[in-house]
mmCIF file of C-alpha atoms in Angstrom:
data_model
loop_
_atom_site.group_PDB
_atom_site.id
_atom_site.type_symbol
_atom_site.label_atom_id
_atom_site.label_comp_id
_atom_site.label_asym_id
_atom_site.label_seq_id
_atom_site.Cartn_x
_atom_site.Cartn_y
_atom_site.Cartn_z
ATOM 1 C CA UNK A 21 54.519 -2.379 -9.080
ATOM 2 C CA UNK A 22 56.450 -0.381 -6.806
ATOM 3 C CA UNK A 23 54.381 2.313 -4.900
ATOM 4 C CA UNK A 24 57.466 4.435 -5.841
ATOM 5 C CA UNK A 25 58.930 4.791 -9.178
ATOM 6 C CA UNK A 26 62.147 6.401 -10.256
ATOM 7 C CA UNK A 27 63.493 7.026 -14.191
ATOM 8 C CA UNK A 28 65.995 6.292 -15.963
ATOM 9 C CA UNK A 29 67.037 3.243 -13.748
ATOM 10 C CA UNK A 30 70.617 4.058 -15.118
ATOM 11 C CA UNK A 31 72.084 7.396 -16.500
ATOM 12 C CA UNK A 32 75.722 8.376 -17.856
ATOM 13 C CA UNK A 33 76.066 12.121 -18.385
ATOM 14 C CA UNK A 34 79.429 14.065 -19.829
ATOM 15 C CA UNK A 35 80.650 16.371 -17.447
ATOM 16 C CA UNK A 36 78.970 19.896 -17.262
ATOM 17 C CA UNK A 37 75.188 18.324 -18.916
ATOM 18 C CA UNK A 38 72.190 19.144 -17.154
ATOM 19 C CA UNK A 39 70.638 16.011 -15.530
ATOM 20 C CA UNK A 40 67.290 15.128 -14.572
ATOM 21 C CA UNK A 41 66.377 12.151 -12.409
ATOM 22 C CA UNK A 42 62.404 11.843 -11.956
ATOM 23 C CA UNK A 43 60.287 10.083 -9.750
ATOM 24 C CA UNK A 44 56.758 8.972 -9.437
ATOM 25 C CA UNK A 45 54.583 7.858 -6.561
ATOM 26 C CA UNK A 46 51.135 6.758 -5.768
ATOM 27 C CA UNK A 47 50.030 7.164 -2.158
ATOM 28 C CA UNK A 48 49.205 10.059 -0.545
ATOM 29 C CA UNK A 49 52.634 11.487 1.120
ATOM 30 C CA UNK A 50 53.196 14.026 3.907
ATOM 31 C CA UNK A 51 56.666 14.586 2.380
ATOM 32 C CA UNK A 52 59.022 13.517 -0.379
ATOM 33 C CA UNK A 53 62.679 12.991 0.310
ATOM 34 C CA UNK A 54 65.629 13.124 -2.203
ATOM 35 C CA UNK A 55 68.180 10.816 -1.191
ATOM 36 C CA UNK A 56 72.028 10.219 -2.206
ATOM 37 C CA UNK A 57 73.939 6.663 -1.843
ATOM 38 C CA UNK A 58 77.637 6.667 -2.911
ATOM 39 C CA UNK A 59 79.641 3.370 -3.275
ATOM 40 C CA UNK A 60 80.469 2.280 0.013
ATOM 41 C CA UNK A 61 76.748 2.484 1.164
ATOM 42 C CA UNK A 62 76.223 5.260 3.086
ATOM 43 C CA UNK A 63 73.341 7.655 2.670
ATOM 44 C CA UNK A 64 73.291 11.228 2.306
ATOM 45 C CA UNK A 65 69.948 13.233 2.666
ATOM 46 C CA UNK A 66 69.692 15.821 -0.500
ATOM 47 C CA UNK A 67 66.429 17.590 0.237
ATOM 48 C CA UNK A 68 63.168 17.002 1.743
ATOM 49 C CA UNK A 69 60.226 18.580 0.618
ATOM 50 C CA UNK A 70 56.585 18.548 0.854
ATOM 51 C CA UNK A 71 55.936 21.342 -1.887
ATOM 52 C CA UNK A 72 57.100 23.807 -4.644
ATOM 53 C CA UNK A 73 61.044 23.269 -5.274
ATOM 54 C CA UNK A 74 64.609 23.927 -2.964
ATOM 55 C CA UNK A 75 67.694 24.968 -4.262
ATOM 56 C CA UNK A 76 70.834 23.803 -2.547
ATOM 57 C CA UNK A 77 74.488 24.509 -4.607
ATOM 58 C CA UNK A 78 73.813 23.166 -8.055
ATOM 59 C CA UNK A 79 71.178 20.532 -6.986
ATOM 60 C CA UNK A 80 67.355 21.612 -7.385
ATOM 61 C CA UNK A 81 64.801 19.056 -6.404
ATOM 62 C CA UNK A 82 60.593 20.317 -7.581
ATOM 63 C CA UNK A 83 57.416 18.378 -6.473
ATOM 64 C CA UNK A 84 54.191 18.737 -8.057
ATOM 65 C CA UNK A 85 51.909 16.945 -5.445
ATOM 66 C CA UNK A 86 48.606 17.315 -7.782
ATOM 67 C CA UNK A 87 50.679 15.333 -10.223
ATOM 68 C CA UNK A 88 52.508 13.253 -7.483
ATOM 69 C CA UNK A 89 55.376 13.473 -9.419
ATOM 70 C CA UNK A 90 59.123 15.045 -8.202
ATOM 71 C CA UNK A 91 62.013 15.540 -10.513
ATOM 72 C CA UNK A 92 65.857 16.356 -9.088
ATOM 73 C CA UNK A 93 67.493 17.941 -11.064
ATOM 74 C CA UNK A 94 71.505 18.432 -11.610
ATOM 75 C CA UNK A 95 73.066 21.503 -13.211
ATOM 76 C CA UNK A 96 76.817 21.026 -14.002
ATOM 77 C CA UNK A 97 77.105 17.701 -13.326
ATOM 78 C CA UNK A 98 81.008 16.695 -12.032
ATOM 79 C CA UNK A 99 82.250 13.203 -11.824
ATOM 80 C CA UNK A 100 81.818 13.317 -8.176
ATOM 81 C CA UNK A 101 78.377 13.367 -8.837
ATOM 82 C CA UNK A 102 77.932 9.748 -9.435
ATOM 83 C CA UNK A 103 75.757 8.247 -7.021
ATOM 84 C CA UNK A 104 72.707 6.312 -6.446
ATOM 85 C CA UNK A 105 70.026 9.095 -6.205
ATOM 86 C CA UNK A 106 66.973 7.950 -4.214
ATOM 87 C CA UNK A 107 63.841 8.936 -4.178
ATOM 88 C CA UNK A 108 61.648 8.164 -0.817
ATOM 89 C CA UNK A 109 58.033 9.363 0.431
ATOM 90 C CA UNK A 110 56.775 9.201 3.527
ATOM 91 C CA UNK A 111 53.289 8.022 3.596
ATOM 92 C CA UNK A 112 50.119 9.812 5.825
ATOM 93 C CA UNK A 113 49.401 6.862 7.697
ATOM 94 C CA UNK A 114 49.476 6.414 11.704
ATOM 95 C CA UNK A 115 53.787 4.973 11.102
ATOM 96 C CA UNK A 116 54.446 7.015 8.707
ATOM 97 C CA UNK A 117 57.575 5.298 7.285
ATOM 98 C CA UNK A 118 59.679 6.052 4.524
ATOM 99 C CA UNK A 119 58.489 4.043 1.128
ATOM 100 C CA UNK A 120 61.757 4.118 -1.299
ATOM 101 C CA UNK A 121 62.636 4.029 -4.649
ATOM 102 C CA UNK A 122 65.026 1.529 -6.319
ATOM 103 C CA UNK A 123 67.159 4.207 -7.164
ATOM 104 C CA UNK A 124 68.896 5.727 -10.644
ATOM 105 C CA UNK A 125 72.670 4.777 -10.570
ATOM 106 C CA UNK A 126 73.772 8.098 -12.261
ATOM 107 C CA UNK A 127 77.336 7.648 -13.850
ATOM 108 C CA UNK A 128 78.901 11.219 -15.214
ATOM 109 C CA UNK A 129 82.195 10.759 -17.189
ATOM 110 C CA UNK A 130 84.724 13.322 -17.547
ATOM 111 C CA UNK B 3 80.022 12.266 8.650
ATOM 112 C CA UNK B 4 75.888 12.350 9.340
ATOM 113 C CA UNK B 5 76.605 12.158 12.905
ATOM 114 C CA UNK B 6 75.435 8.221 12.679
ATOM 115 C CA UNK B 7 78.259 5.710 13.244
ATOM 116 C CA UNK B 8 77.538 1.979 12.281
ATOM 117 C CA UNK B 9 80.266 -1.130 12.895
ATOM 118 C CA UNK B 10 81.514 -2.768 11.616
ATOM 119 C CA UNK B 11 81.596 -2.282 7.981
ATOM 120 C CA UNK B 12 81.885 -5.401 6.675
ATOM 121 C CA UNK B 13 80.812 -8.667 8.543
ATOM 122 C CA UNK B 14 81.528 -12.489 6.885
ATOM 123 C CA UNK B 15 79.589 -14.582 9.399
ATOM 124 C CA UNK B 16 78.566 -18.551 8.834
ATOM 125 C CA UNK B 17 74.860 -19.615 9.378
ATOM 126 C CA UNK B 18 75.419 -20.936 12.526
ATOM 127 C CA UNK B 19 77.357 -17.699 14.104
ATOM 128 C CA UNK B 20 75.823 -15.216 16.281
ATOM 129 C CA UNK B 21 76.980 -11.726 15.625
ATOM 130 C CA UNK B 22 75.655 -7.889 16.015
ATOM 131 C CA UNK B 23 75.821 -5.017 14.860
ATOM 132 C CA UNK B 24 76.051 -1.468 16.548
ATOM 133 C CA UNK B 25 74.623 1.974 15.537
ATOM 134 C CA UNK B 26 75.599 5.063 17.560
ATOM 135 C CA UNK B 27 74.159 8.581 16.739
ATOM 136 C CA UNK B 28 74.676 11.418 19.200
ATOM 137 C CA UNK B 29 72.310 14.203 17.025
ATOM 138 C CA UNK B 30 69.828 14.130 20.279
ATOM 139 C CA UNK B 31 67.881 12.361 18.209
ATOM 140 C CA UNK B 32 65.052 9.876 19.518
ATOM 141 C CA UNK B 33 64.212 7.835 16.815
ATOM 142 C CA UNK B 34 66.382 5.446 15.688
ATOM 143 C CA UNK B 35 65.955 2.656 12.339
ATOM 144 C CA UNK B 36 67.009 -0.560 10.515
ATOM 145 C CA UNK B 37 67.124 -0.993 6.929
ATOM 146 C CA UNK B 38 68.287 -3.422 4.453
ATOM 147 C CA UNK B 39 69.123 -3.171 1.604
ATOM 148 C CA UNK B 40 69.348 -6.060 -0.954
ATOM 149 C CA UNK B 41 70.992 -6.034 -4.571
ATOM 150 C CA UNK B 42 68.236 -4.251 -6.683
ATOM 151 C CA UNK B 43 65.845 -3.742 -4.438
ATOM 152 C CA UNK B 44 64.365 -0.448 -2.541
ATOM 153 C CA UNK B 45 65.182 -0.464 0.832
ATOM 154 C CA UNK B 46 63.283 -1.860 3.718
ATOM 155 C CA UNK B 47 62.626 -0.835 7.045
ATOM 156 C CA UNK B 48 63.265 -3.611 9.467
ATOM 157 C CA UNK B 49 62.659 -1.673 12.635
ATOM 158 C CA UNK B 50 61.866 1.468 14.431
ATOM 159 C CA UNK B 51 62.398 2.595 17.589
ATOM 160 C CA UNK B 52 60.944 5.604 19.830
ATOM 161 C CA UNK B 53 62.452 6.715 22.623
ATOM 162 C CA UNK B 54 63.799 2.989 23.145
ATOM 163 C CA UNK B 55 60.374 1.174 22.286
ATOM 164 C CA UNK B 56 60.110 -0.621 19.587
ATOM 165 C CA UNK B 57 57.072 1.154 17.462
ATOM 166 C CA UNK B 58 57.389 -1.257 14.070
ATOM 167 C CA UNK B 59 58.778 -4.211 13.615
ATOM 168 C CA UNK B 60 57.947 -5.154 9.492
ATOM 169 C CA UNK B 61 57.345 -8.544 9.768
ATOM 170 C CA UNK B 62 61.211 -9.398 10.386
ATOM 171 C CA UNK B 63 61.855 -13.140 10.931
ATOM 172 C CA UNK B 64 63.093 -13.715 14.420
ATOM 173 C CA UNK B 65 66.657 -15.074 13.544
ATOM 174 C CA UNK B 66 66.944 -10.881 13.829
ATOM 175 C CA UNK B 67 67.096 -9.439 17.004
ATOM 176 C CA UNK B 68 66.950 -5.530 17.684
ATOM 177 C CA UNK B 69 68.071 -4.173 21.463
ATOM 178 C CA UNK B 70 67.464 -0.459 22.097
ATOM 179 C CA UNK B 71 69.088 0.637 25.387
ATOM 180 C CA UNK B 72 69.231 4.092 25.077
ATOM 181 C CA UNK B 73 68.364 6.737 22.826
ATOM 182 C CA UNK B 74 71.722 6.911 20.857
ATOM 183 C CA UNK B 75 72.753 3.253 20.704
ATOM 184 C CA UNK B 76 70.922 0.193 18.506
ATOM 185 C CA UNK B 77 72.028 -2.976 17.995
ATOM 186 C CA UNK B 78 70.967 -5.702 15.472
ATOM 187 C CA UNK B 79 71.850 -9.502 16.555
ATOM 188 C CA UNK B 80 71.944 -11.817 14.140
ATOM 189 C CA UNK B 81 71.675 -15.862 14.781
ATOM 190 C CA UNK B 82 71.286 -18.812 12.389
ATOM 191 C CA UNK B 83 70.955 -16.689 9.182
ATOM 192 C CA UNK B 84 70.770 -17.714 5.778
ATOM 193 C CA UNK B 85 72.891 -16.577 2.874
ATOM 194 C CA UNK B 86 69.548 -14.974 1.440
ATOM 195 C CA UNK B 87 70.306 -11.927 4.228
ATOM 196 C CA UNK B 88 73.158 -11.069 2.527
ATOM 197 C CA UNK B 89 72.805 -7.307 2.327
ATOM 198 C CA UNK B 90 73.708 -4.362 3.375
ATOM 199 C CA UNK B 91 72.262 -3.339 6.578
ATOM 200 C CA UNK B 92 71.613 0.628 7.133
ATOM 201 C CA UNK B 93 71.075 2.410 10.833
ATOM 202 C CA UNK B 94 69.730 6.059 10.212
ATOM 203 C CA UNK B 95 68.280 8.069 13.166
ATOM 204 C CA UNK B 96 66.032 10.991 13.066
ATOM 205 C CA UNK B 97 64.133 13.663 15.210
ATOM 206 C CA UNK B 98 61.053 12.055 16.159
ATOM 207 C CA UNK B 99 59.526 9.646 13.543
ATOM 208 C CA UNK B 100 57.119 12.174 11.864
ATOM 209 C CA UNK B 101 58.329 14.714 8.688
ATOM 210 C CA UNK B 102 61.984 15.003 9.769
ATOM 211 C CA UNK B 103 65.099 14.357 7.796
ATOM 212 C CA UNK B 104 66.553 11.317 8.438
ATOM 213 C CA UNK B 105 70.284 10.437 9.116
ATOM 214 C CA UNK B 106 71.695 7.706 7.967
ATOM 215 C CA UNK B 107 75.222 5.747 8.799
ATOM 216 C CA UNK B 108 77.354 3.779 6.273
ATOM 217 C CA UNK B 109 76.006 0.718 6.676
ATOM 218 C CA UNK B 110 77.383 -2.673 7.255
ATOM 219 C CA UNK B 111 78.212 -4.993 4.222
ATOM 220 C CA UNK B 112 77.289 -8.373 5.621
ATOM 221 C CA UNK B 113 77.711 -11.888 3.679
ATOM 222 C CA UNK B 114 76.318 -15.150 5.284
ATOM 223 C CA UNK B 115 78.097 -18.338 4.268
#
């Protein structure tokens, strides 16, 4: 079992729906980053956070750290949305790397 | 554009070729990172590097090489590899290795036959 977990795996929205992508971890974490991978490879930080919630355009990304639990969240969801959205935390310990997610391939149609 | 540059973008190389690839970031940034990442899998860090010394290498088998000459440049040479490191291999720099984003370039496609 992964140390992080991300759900759905795979999501196809219409244009315009609200999406939710959520992700689940279970080491302790210093901060949680919200990452976006579109085909091609390269890698776009979204947000990092290490409580409460950010705003940025019509992405909102919300950890609760009791709950270890984040959610990112998509509000008017356009075709060019489609990505892989990545979740990754980075841990407490002395290297403090980056532990990722698989990823949710997020497909929205028009 | 991060601000991370990575060539080349695709590489075909045979098991027996030696090959590298480059990762250039001028953000003033002073940490700098391999990943890979494999069909269906998270991705993995390979190396880090602070202030040109290598701080973590995660148990990466030695037919991978990393160089670090300065800050903004890091190289990955590759000898004698199998078709299992077929991947795509990610550079991302950052500000120090401790709660900072993380840039990351676009990665080169690579395919051992």
């Amino acid at each position: 079992k992964n140390e992080v977990e991300q759900s759905p795996q795979n999501l196809t929205a219409q244009e315009g729906e609200f999406i939710t992508i959520n992700c689940s971890y279970s080491v302790g974490i210093s901060a949680l980053h919200w990452l976006q991978q579109h085909p091609g490879g390269g890698i776009v930080s979204l947000f990092m956070l290490s409580s409460g919630k950010k705003k940025h355009g019509r992405l909102i990304a919300t950890i609760n750290i009791q709950e270890k639990h984040s959610s990112l969240h998509i509000t008017a969801s356009h075709p060019r949305d489609s990505a892989v959205y990545i979740c990754a935390v980075r841990g407490r310990g002395a290297t403090n790397k980056l532990i990722f997610g698989t990823g949710t391939l997020l497909a929205v149609q028009p | 554009e991060t601000g991370v540059t990575q060539t080349p973008r695709h590489l075909v190389m045979g098991m027996t070729n030696k090959k590298s690839l480059k990762c250039e970031q001028h953000l003033g940034h002073n940490a700098m990172y391999w990943y890979k990442q494999s069909a269906k899998k998270p991705l993995e860090l390979m190396f880090v590097y602070n202030f040109k010394e290598q701080t973590e290498n995660n148990s990466v088998p030695s037919r991978f090489s990393p160089e670090c000459p300065n800050s903004s440049h890091l190289f990955l040479h590759l000898h004698t590899l199998q078709p299992e490191d077929s991947a795509l291999y990610l550079c991302a720099s950052s500000q120090g290795d401790r709660n900072t984003e993380a840039f990351f370039g676009q990665g080169t496609r690579l395919t051992v036959v």
